[in-house]
mmCIF file of C-alpha atoms and ligand atoms in Angstrom:
data_model
loop_
_atom_site.group_PDB
_atom_site.id
_atom_site.type_symbol
_atom_site.label_atom_id
_atom_site.label_comp_id
_atom_site.label_asym_id
_atom_site.label_seq_id
_atom_site.Cartn_x
_atom_site.Cartn_y
_atom_site.Cartn_z
ATOM 1 C CA UNK J 20 -25.593 -40.062 27.045
ATOM 2 C CA UNK J 21 -23.512 -43.028 25.935
ATOM 3 C CA UNK J 22 -20.156 -43.117 27.683
ATOM 4 C CA UNK J 23 -17.221 -44.606 25.769
ATOM 5 C CA UNK J 24 -15.904 -47.782 27.342
ATOM 6 C CA UNK J 25 -12.429 -47.802 28.937
ATOM 7 C CA UNK J 26 -11.125 -49.870 26.051
ATOM 8 C CA UNK J 27 -9.132 -47.704 23.619
ATOM 9 C CA UNK J 28 -8.089 -49.642 20.531
ATOM 10 C CA UNK J 29 -6.810 -46.475 18.692
ATOM 11 C CA UNK J 30 -4.405 -44.466 20.775
ATOM 12 C CA UNK J 31 -5.758 -40.963 21.321
ATOM 13 C CA UNK J 32 -9.004 -41.663 19.557
ATOM 14 C CA UNK J 33 -12.186 -42.156 21.533
ATOM 15 C CA UNK J 34 -13.712 -45.513 20.734
ATOM 16 C CA UNK J 35 -15.940 -45.220 17.727
ATOM 17 C CA UNK J 36 -19.514 -44.667 18.733
ATOM 18 C CA UNK J 37 -21.804 -45.473 15.869
ATOM 19 C CA UNK J 38 -23.549 -42.127 16.221
ATOM 20 C CA UNK J 39 -20.546 -40.003 17.305
ATOM 21 C CA UNK J 40 -21.098 -37.407 14.534
ATOM 22 C CA UNK J 41 -24.691 -36.882 15.606
ATOM 23 C CA UNK J 42 -23.625 -36.617 19.243
ATOM 24 C CA UNK J 43 -20.931 -34.087 18.344
ATOM 25 C CA UNK J 44 -23.346 -32.083 16.212
ATOM 26 C CA UNK J 45 -25.826 -31.880 19.050
ATOM 27 C CA UNK J 46 -23.008 -30.774 21.343
ATOM 28 C CA UNK J 47 -21.836 -28.074 18.882
ATOM 29 C CA UNK J 48 -25.378 -26.770 18.726
ATOM 30 C CA UNK J 49 -25.617 -26.592 22.492
ATOM 31 C CA UNK J 50 -22.329 -24.736 22.930
ATOM 32 C CA UNK J 51 -23.171 -22.477 19.981
ATOM 33 C CA UNK J 52 -26.190 -21.140 21.885
ATOM 34 C CA UNK J 53 -23.713 -19.830 24.439
ATOM 35 C CA UNK J 54 -21.454 -18.314 21.726
ATOM 36 C CA UNK J 55 -18.815 -20.973 21.921
ATOM 37 C CA UNK J 56 -17.288 -23.088 19.176
ATOM 38 C CA UNK J 57 -14.917 -26.076 19.002
ATOM 39 C CA UNK J 58 -11.373 -25.009 18.168
ATOM 40 C CA UNK J 59 -10.624 -28.426 16.671
ATOM 41 C CA UNK J 60 -12.925 -27.682 13.738
ATOM 42 C CA UNK J 61 -11.133 -24.447 12.776
ATOM 43 C CA UNK J 62 -7.608 -24.770 14.063
ATOM 44 C CA UNK J 63 -5.934 -25.351 10.710
ATOM 45 C CA UNK J 64 -7.712 -22.312 9.226
ATOM 46 C CA UNK J 65 -6.664 -20.204 12.207
ATOM 47 C CA UNK J 66 -3.017 -21.284 11.994
ATOM 48 C CA UNK J 67 -2.374 -22.471 8.430
ATOM 49 C CA UNK J 68 0.965 -24.020 7.482
ATOM 50 C CA UNK J 69 1.753 -20.961 5.403
ATOM 51 C CA UNK J 70 0.133 -17.591 4.667
ATOM 52 C CA UNK J 71 -3.277 -17.755 3.014
ATOM 53 C CA UNK J 72 -4.542 -14.740 1.099
ATOM 54 C CA UNK J 73 -7.922 -13.830 -0.309
ATOM 55 C CA UNK J 74 -6.238 -11.364 -2.608
ATOM 56 C CA UNK J 75 -5.606 -12.061 -6.327
ATOM 57 C CA UNK J 76 -2.788 -10.906 -8.599
ATOM 58 C CA UNK J 77 -4.195 -8.107 -10.754
ATOM 59 C CA UNK J 78 -3.122 -5.321 -13.093
ATOM 60 C CA UNK J 79 -4.813 -2.065 -14.065
ATOM 61 C CA UNK J 80 -3.578 -0.778 -17.396
ATOM 62 C CA UNK J 81 -3.243 2.984 -17.550
ATOM 63 C CA UNK J 82 -4.678 3.005 -21.064
ATOM 64 C CA UNK J 83 -8.037 1.849 -19.674
ATOM 65 C CA UNK J 84 -7.828 3.705 -16.396
ATOM 66 C CA UNK J 85 -6.835 7.126 -17.656
ATOM 67 C CA UNK J 86 -9.744 7.675 -20.028
ATOM 68 C CA UNK J 87 -12.277 6.468 -17.441
ATOM 69 C CA UNK J 88 -10.818 8.693 -14.753
ATOM 70 C CA UNK J 89 -10.822 11.652 -17.175
ATOM 71 C CA UNK J 90 -14.498 10.942 -17.880
ATOM 72 C CA UNK J 91 -15.294 11.330 -14.163
ATOM 73 C CA UNK J 92 -14.213 14.967 -14.554
ATOM 74 C CA UNK J 93 -17.460 15.717 -16.362
ATOM 75 C CA UNK J 94 -19.587 13.825 -13.811
ATOM 76 C CA UNK J 95 -18.548 15.433 -10.542
ATOM 77 C CA UNK J 96 -16.244 18.210 -9.364
ATOM 78 C CA UNK J 97 -13.367 17.578 -6.955
ATOM 79 C CA UNK J 98 -15.122 19.896 -4.497
ATOM 80 C CA UNK J 99 -18.419 17.987 -4.565
ATOM 81 C CA UNK J 100 -16.717 14.606 -4.504
ATOM 82 C CA UNK J 101 -14.255 15.853 -1.857
ATOM 83 C CA UNK J 102 -11.837 13.470 -3.561
ATOM 84 C CA UNK J 103 -12.569 12.488 -7.158
ATOM 85 C CA UNK J 104 -11.169 8.981 -7.145
ATOM 86 C CA UNK J 105 -11.810 5.665 -8.844
ATOM 87 C CA UNK J 106 -11.031 2.955 -6.326
ATOM 88 C CA UNK J 107 -8.887 0.035 -7.500
ATOM 89 C CA UNK J 108 -10.611 -2.964 -5.978
ATOM 90 C CA UNK J 109 -8.941 -6.324 -5.875
ATOM 91 C CA UNK J 110 -11.276 -8.593 -7.915
ATOM 92 C CA UNK J 111 -11.404 -11.026 -4.977
ATOM 93 C CA UNK J 112 -12.372 -8.235 -2.552
ATOM 94 C CA UNK J 113 -15.047 -6.363 -4.510
ATOM 95 C CA UNK J 114 -17.130 -3.940 -2.479
ATOM 96 C CA UNK J 115 -14.502 -3.711 0.256
ATOM 97 C CA UNK J 116 -12.480 -0.745 -1.095
ATOM 98 C CA UNK J 117 -9.270 -2.734 -0.852
ATOM 99 C CA UNK J 118 -6.479 -3.519 -3.244
ATOM 100 C CA UNK J 119 -4.897 -5.899 -0.739
ATOM 101 C CA UNK J 120 -6.253 -7.055 2.580
ATOM 102 C CA UNK J 121 -4.606 -4.137 4.405
ATOM 103 C CA UNK J 122 -4.328 -1.403 1.763
ATOM 104 C CA UNK J 123 -6.668 0.834 -0.183
ATOM 105 C CA UNK J 124 -5.684 2.170 -3.617
ATOM 106 C CA UNK J 125 -7.331 4.557 -6.039
ATOM 107 C CA UNK J 126 -6.627 6.875 -8.957
ATOM 108 C CA UNK J 127 -7.355 10.499 -8.183
ATOM 109 C CA UNK J 128 -7.697 13.351 -10.651
ATOM 110 C CA UNK J 129 -7.650 17.066 -10.039
ATOM 111 C CA UNK J 130 -8.503 19.400 -12.903
ATOM 112 C CA UNK J 131 -7.022 22.844 -13.520
ATOM 113 C CA UNK J 132 -8.447 25.351 -11.046
ATOM 114 C CA UNK J 133 -9.965 22.728 -8.757
ATOM 115 C CA UNK J 134 -9.515 22.338 -5.024
ATOM 116 C CA UNK J 135 -9.990 19.134 -3.045
ATOM 117 C CA UNK J 136 -10.947 20.566 0.355
ATOM 118 C CA UNK J 137 -8.952 20.299 3.579
ATOM 119 C CA UNK J 138 -9.547 17.406 5.924
ATOM 120 C CA UNK J 139 -7.618 14.970 8.080
ATOM 121 C CA UNK J 140 -7.928 11.408 9.212
ATOM 122 C CA UNK J 141 -6.088 8.705 11.108
ATOM 123 C CA UNK J 142 -5.348 6.738 7.942
ATOM 124 C CA UNK J 143 -2.050 7.695 6.370
ATOM 125 C CA UNK J 144 -1.867 8.224 2.628
ATOM 126 C CA UNK J 145 0.830 8.140 0.029
ATOM 127 C CA UNK J 146 0.514 9.460 -3.494
ATOM 128 C CA UNK J 147 2.518 8.436 -6.518
ATOM 129 C CA UNK J 148 2.153 10.962 -9.306
ATOM 130 C CA UNK J 149 1.251 9.586 -12.748
ATOM 131 C CA UNK J 150 0.406 12.550 -14.973
ATOM 132 C CA UNK J 151 0.388 16.329 -14.979
ATOM 133 C CA UNK J 152 2.676 18.864 -13.402
ATOM 134 C CA UNK J 153 2.242 21.802 -11.064
ATOM 135 C CA UNK J 154 -0.670 20.678 -8.908
ATOM 136 C CA UNK J 155 0.092 20.577 -5.209
ATOM 137 C CA UNK J 156 -0.838 18.753 -2.103
ATOM 138 C CA UNK J 157 -0.768 20.951 1.011
ATOM 139 C CA UNK J 158 0.158 19.075 4.181
ATOM 140 C CA UNK J 159 0.089 20.779 7.573
ATOM 141 C CA UNK J 160 0.432 24.242 6.053
ATOM 142 C CA UNK J 161 3.097 23.405 3.453
ATOM 143 C CA UNK J 162 2.486 23.068 -0.263
ATOM 144 C CA UNK J 163 4.346 20.343 -2.120
ATOM 145 C CA UNK J 164 4.167 20.886 -5.874
ATOM 146 C CA UNK J 165 4.170 17.602 -7.710
ATOM 147 C CA UNK J 166 5.459 16.053 -10.921
ATOM 148 C CA UNK J 167 5.319 12.513 -12.339
ATOM 149 C CA UNK J 168 7.243 9.958 -10.279
ATOM 150 C CA UNK J 169 7.023 12.035 -7.087
ATOM 151 C CA UNK J 170 6.179 10.153 -3.920
ATOM 152 C CA UNK J 171 4.170 12.271 -1.500
ATOM 153 C CA UNK J 172 3.265 11.505 2.134
ATOM 154 C CA UNK J 173 0.245 12.538 4.152
ATOM 155 C CA UNK J 174 0.747 11.066 7.623
ATOM 156 C CA UNK J 175 -1.795 10.135 10.278
ATOM 157 C CA UNK J 176 -3.908 13.170 11.278
ATOM 158 C CA UNK J 177 -2.017 15.649 9.046
ATOM 159 C CA UNK J 178 -4.425 18.230 7.570
ATOM 160 C CA UNK J 179 -4.320 18.093 3.778
ATOM 161 C CA UNK J 180 -5.918 19.619 0.701
ATOM 162 C CA UNK J 181 -5.033 19.488 -2.975
ATOM 163 C CA UNK J 182 -5.116 22.215 -5.607
ATOM 164 C CA UNK J 183 -4.252 22.518 -9.256
ATOM 165 C CA UNK J 184 -3.165 25.975 -10.383
ATOM 166 C CA UNK J 185 -1.628 24.464 -13.560
ATOM 167 C CA UNK J 186 -3.373 24.194 -16.913
ATOM 168 C CA UNK J 187 -3.308 20.368 -17.087
ATOM 169 C CA UNK J 188 -5.200 17.699 -15.161
ATOM 170 C CA UNK J 189 -3.107 15.837 -12.636
ATOM 171 C CA UNK J 190 -3.591 12.132 -11.910
ATOM 172 C CA UNK J 191 -1.980 10.161 -9.134
ATOM 173 C CA UNK J 192 -2.234 6.849 -7.353
ATOM 174 C CA UNK J 193 -3.390 7.113 -3.736
ATOM 175 C CA UNK J 194 -2.561 4.305 -1.324
ATOM 176 C CA UNK J 195 -3.972 4.401 2.194
ATOM 177 C CA UNK J 196 -3.669 2.083 5.173
ATOM 178 C CA UNK J 197 -7.427 2.515 5.795
ATOM 179 C CA UNK J 198 -8.304 -1.219 5.750
ATOM 180 C CA UNK J 199 -5.593 -1.829 8.382
ATOM 181 C CA UNK J 200 -6.768 1.109 10.505
ATOM 182 C CA UNK J 201 -10.334 -0.125 10.181
ATOM 183 C CA UNK J 202 -9.264 -3.631 11.148
ATOM 184 C CA UNK J 203 -8.299 -2.103 14.494
ATOM 185 C CA UNK J 204 -11.530 -0.044 14.426
ATOM 186 C CA UNK J 205 -9.558 3.083 15.199
ATOM 187 C CA UNK J 206 -10.579 5.467 12.420
ATOM 188 C CA UNK J 207 -11.264 9.141 13.122
ATOM 189 C CA UNK J 208 -11.629 11.886 10.525
ATOM 190 C CA UNK J 209 -12.775 15.487 10.188
ATOM 191 C CA UNK J 210 -13.364 18.151 7.569
ATOM 192 C CA UNK J 211 -11.989 21.666 8.004
ATOM 193 C CA UNK J 212 -14.274 24.716 7.839
ATOM 194 C CA UNK J 213 -12.059 26.392 5.221
ATOM 195 C CA UNK J 214 -11.444 24.705 1.864
ATOM 196 C CA UNK J 215 -7.737 25.420 1.889
ATOM 197 C CA UNK J 216 -5.269 25.581 4.731
ATOM 198 C CA UNK J 217 -3.438 28.764 5.618
ATOM 199 C CA UNK J 218 0.102 28.509 4.334
ATOM 200 C CA UNK J 219 2.423 28.197 7.327
ATOM 201 C CA UNK J 220 5.696 27.227 5.641
ATOM 202 C CA UNK J 221 7.486 27.991 2.408
ATOM 203 C CA UNK J 222 6.670 25.592 -0.456
ATOM 204 C CA UNK J 223 8.948 22.553 -0.385
ATOM 205 C CA UNK J 224 10.519 23.452 3.002
ATOM 206 C CA UNK J 225 10.201 19.952 4.423
ATOM 207 C CA UNK J 226 12.419 18.459 1.723
ATOM 208 C CA UNK J 227 15.065 21.185 1.953
ATOM 209 C CA UNK J 228 15.116 21.179 5.778
ATOM 210 C CA UNK J 229 15.103 17.416 6.258
ATOM 211 C CA UNK J 230 16.316 15.914 3.005
ATOM 212 C CA UNK J 231 19.682 17.642 2.639
ATOM 213 C CA UNK J 232 21.982 15.833 5.077
ATOM 214 C CA UNK J 233 21.587 18.523 7.726
ATOM 215 C CA UNK J 234 18.819 18.920 10.278
ATOM 216 C CA UNK J 235 17.378 22.173 11.507
ATOM 217 C CA UNK J 236 18.664 22.845 15.015
ATOM 218 C CA UNK J 237 15.788 25.167 15.744
ATOM 219 C CA UNK J 238 13.083 22.547 15.519
ATOM 220 C CA UNK J 239 14.104 20.461 18.547
ATOM 221 C CA UNK J 240 10.629 19.127 19.087
ATOM 222 C CA UNK J 241 10.875 17.386 15.726
ATOM 223 C CA UNK J 242 14.511 16.307 15.777
ATOM 224 C CA UNK J 243 15.081 15.365 19.452
ATOM 225 C CA UNK J 244 12.656 12.467 19.517
ATOM 226 C CA UNK J 245 12.370 11.157 15.975
ATOM 227 C CA UNK J 246 8.777 10.915 14.907
ATOM 228 C CA UNK J 247 7.495 7.567 13.726
ATOM 229 C CA UNK J 248 6.828 9.159 10.342
ATOM 230 C CA UNK J 249 8.964 11.132 7.962
ATOM 231 C CA UNK J 250 8.999 14.943 8.102
ATOM 232 C CA UNK J 251 9.503 15.005 4.303
ATOM 233 C CA UNK J 252 6.324 15.557 2.303
ATOM 234 C CA UNK J 253 7.572 15.037 -1.251
ATOM 235 C CA UNK J 254 10.328 12.628 -2.271
ATOM 236 C CA UNK J 255 10.743 13.983 -5.774
ATOM 237 C CA UNK J 256 11.493 11.809 -8.786
ATOM 238 C CA UNK J 257 14.027 14.437 -9.861
ATOM 239 C CA UNK J 258 16.124 13.569 -6.797
ATOM 240 C CA UNK J 259 15.476 9.826 -6.496
ATOM 241 C CA UNK J 260 15.730 8.689 -10.110
ATOM 242 C CA UNK J 261 19.396 9.692 -10.572
ATOM 243 C CA UNK J 262 20.231 7.606 -7.480
ATOM 244 C CA UNK J 263 18.752 4.374 -8.860
ATOM 245 C CA UNK J 264 20.400 5.154 -12.191
ATOM 246 C CA UNK J 265 23.803 5.457 -10.460
ATOM 247 C CA UNK J 266 23.120 2.265 -8.537
ATOM 248 C CA UNK J 267 22.386 0.455 -11.789
ATOM 249 C CA UNK J 268 25.567 1.807 -13.406
ATOM 250 C CA UNK J 269 27.607 0.825 -10.355
ATOM 251 C CA UNK J 270 26.280 -2.744 -10.468
ATOM 252 C CA UNK J 271 24.260 -2.344 -7.291
ATOM 253 C CA UNK J 272 21.626 -4.614 -8.753
ATOM 254 C CA UNK J 273 19.744 -7.010 -6.482
ATOM 255 C CA UNK J 274 19.051 -10.232 -8.421
ATOM 256 C CA UNK J 275 15.380 -10.114 -7.349
ATOM 257 C CA UNK J 276 14.590 -6.419 -7.100
ATOM 258 C CA UNK J 277 16.993 -4.629 -9.456
ATOM 259 C CA UNK J 278 18.781 -1.402 -8.472
ATOM 260 C CA UNK J 279 16.518 -0.504 -5.612
ATOM 261 C CA UNK J 280 16.359 2.179 -2.922
ATOM 262 C CA UNK J 281 14.097 2.364 0.087
ATOM 263 C CA UNK J 282 12.383 5.640 0.904
ATOM 264 C CA UNK J 283 13.515 6.507 4.436
ATOM 265 C CA UNK J 284 12.685 8.825 7.299
ATOM 266 C CA UNK J 285 15.835 11.015 7.387
ATOM 267 C CA UNK J 286 15.556 11.428 11.180
ATOM 268 C CA UNK J 287 15.626 7.732 11.993
ATOM 269 C CA UNK J 288 16.560 5.822 8.853
ATOM 270 C CA UNK J 289 13.318 3.915 9.369
ATOM 271 C CA UNK J 290 10.357 3.681 7.027
ATOM 272 C CA UNK J 291 8.458 6.774 5.901
ATOM 273 C CA UNK J 292 5.355 5.698 7.825
ATOM 274 C CA UNK J 293 4.803 3.104 10.545
ATOM 275 C CA UNK J 294 2.170 1.390 8.422
ATOM 276 C CA UNK J 295 3.498 1.623 4.858
ATOM 277 C CA UNK J 296 6.884 1.589 3.188
ATOM 278 C CA UNK J 297 8.029 2.217 -0.366
ATOM 279 C CA UNK J 298 10.865 1.519 -2.784
ATOM 280 C CA UNK J 299 12.034 2.693 -6.179
ATOM 281 C CA UNK J 300 13.848 0.200 -8.416
ATOM 282 C CA UNK J 301 15.515 0.478 -11.788
ATOM 283 C CA UNK J 302 15.570 -2.748 -13.814
ATOM 284 C CA UNK J 303 18.185 -2.822 -16.566
ATOM 285 C CA UNK J 304 17.099 -3.709 -20.104
ATOM 286 C CA UNK J 305 16.630 -7.486 -20.395
ATOM 287 C CA UNK J 306 16.655 -7.902 -16.576
ATOM 288 C CA UNK J 307 15.365 -11.315 -15.545
ATOM 289 C CA UNK J 308 14.737 -11.234 -11.834
ATOM 290 C CA UNK J 309 15.063 -14.272 -9.579
ATOM 291 C CA UNK J 310 11.864 -15.401 -7.873
ATOM 292 C CA UNK J 311 11.005 -13.833 -4.541
ATOM 293 C CA UNK J 312 8.171 -13.824 -2.079
ATOM 294 C CA UNK J 313 7.371 -12.006 1.125
ATOM 295 C CA UNK J 314 4.405 -11.730 3.437
ATOM 296 C CA UNK J 315 3.651 -8.114 2.487
ATOM 297 C CA UNK J 316 1.205 -7.910 -0.410
ATOM 298 C CA UNK J 317 2.757 -5.313 -2.701
ATOM 299 C CA UNK J 318 1.476 -2.689 -5.125
ATOM 300 C CA UNK J 319 3.820 -1.900 -8.008
ATOM 301 C CA UNK J 320 3.598 1.054 -10.381
ATOM 302 C CA UNK J 321 5.627 1.152 -13.577
ATOM 303 C CA UNK J 322 7.127 4.651 -13.702
ATOM 304 C CA UNK J 323 9.121 3.984 -16.870
ATOM 305 C CA UNK J 324 9.724 1.228 -19.362
ATOM 306 C CA UNK J 325 8.066 -2.050 -20.195
ATOM 307 C CA UNK J 326 8.225 -5.556 -18.824
ATOM 308 C CA UNK J 327 6.309 -8.328 -17.110
ATOM 309 C CA UNK J 328 5.923 -9.831 -13.670
ATOM 310 C CA UNK J 329 5.233 -13.525 -13.273
ATOM 311 C CA UNK J 330 3.088 -13.979 -10.172
ATOM 312 C CA UNK J 331 2.590 -17.611 -9.256
ATOM 313 C CA UNK J 332 2.542 -18.579 -12.950
ATOM 314 C CA UNK J 333 0.324 -15.672 -14.037
ATOM 315 C CA UNK J 334 2.109 -13.178 -16.277
ATOM 316 C CA UNK J 335 1.191 -9.511 -15.810
ATOM 317 C CA UNK J 336 2.610 -7.390 -18.613
ATOM 318 C CA UNK J 337 3.169 -3.781 -17.683
ATOM 319 C CA UNK J 338 4.130 -0.471 -19.185
ATOM 320 C CA UNK J 339 4.162 3.124 -17.935
ATOM 321 C CA UNK J 340 1.684 3.967 -15.154
ATOM 322 C CA UNK J 341 0.182 0.480 -14.973
ATOM 323 C CA UNK J 342 -0.578 -0.589 -11.397
ATOM 324 C CA UNK J 343 -0.176 -4.222 -10.358
ATOM 325 C CA UNK J 344 -0.681 -6.200 -7.186
ATOM 326 C CA UNK J 345 1.307 -9.153 -5.888
ATOM 327 C CA UNK J 346 -0.595 -10.860 -3.048
ATOM 328 C CA UNK J 347 1.156 -11.875 0.184
ATOM 329 C CA UNK J 348 3.489 -14.884 -0.067
ATOM 330 C CA UNK J 349 2.899 -15.361 -3.811
ATOM 331 C CA UNK J 350 6.182 -16.046 -5.578
ATOM 332 C CA UNK J 351 6.966 -13.461 -8.232
ATOM 333 C CA UNK J 352 9.727 -12.528 -10.666
ATOM 334 C CA UNK J 353 10.118 -9.350 -12.692
ATOM 335 C CA UNK J 354 11.554 -9.098 -16.164
ATOM 336 C CA UNK J 355 12.168 -5.948 -18.161
ATOM 337 C CA UNK J 356 12.033 -5.658 -21.963
ATOM 338 C CA UNK J 357 13.518 -2.170 -21.723
ATOM 339 C CA UNK J 358 15.204 -0.302 -18.915
ATOM 340 C CA UNK J 359 12.345 0.184 -16.472
ATOM 341 C CA UNK J 360 11.558 1.872 -13.178
ATOM 342 C CA UNK J 361 9.176 0.285 -10.669
ATOM 343 C CA UNK J 362 7.780 2.064 -7.636
ATOM 344 C CA UNK J 363 6.383 -0.215 -4.934
ATOM 345 C CA UNK J 364 4.488 0.150 -1.717
ATOM 346 C CA UNK J 365 3.353 -2.294 0.948
ATOM 347 C CA UNK J 366 2.538 -2.730 4.628
ATOM 348 C CA UNK J 367 5.979 -4.201 5.359
ATOM 349 C CA UNK J 368 6.827 -1.666 8.139
ATOM 350 C CA UNK J 369 3.658 -2.593 10.026
ATOM 351 C CA UNK J 370 4.450 -6.297 9.705
ATOM 352 C CA UNK J 371 8.068 -5.748 10.767
ATOM 353 C CA UNK J 372 7.003 -3.722 13.802
ATOM 354 C CA UNK J 373 4.800 -6.641 14.818
ATOM 355 C CA UNK J 374 7.532 -9.203 14.131
ATOM 356 C CA UNK J 375 5.421 -11.089 11.580
ATOM 357 C CA UNK J 376 7.173 -10.172 8.312
ATOM 358 C CA UNK J 377 8.885 -12.996 6.434
ATOM 359 C CA UNK J 378 10.562 -13.323 3.055
ATOM 360 C CA UNK J 379 11.721 -16.250 0.980
ATOM 361 C CA UNK J 380 12.675 -17.514 -2.439
HETATM 362 C C1 1HN A 10 -8.230 10.834 1.082
HETATM 363 O O1 1HN A 10 -8.213 11.690 2.079
HETATM 364 C C2 1HN A 10 -7.589 11.148 -0.123
HETATM 365 O O2 1HN A 10 -6.766 13.196 0.673
HETATM 366 C C3 1HN A 10 -7.591 10.249 -1.163
HETATM 367 O O3 1HN A 10 -6.513 12.780 -1.391
HETATM 368 C C4 1HN A 10 -8.214 9.041 -1.046
HETATM 369 C C5 1HN A 10 -9.505 7.479 0.273
HETATM 370 C C6 1HN A 10 -10.120 7.137 1.426
HETATM 371 C C7 1HN A 10 -10.151 8.012 2.492
HETATM 372 C C8 1HN A 10 -9.528 9.237 2.401
HETATM 373 C C9 1HN A 10 -6.901 12.461 -0.281
HETATM 374 C C10 1HN A 10 -8.867 8.704 0.148
HETATM 375 C C11 1HN A 10 -8.869 9.609 1.221
#
């Protein structure tokens, strides 16, 4: 092989060999056979100057979604499907069951009289209720009856089934951390032999025991060492909405996010789940939010009102029950044509736990 002479006209650069590219290529091929690769070819992709995302800004309008989800009711039962859900796939990640790189989202429907059978898995789920009233999700033996705007948690490995004893279909948004769990290749899951769990607690107990400013002294296992997930199953809209309304009236309005509260684990003050966190924000009529960006790709649901979010120059106009996605580190700004309420969920707690979360203007 030709050896470069000791003369180095360009500091740091090996002297140009007329066939250096061919020599390098041959070298890359030789190391490749031993499963090695040159870092210098990929370093800037591995450590870019700022976050790079595959994910695109996108909106699903409830007008389109609802009728298509309703149609699935005549194609398959909740029991046969196990979960009758239309997955919301980011258009840049088709076929991957992801709405962002780390999160799964879908719209689930449960018809009157149906049961979605009991199972559990390592992935945690949250539900944000869109339509219907009086269906429940049963988590670890406790039924949480749901209404629009409710935010319901099914934590890692908690047994859960859904039922609808009401006379109306119920639709909700599911968000799971499954892509993140699968990134770590740590997913377990199992079905239960019985369709529905035995009831072990009174309906709604978790909210009254843990969401009332007191903590039950007789459940030391749960209160002594705060769990890394909330003991509350359903954060009801009936309780949370008046708080953001008061915040708005009091002028507690963040110039980027509006009058916003964070859903918290009442035992620790931390996020509801180690992998996902959520907020509820009221935007006053004619709100024009300042631009903001953060490294957590975020899913927003419009719970009330009408407005638009500018994401990196793309305007996504939303109204009630529309679901939109802001990719990581894309600058966005909300504006509201009427008083509006936005629910949002992201993987921010996971990023914060790892020390990799950042925000900016
Ligand atoms: C799941 O268990 C539910 O329990 C919904 O309602 C959606 C998507 C992927 C994996 C498990 C549910 C799901 C899911």
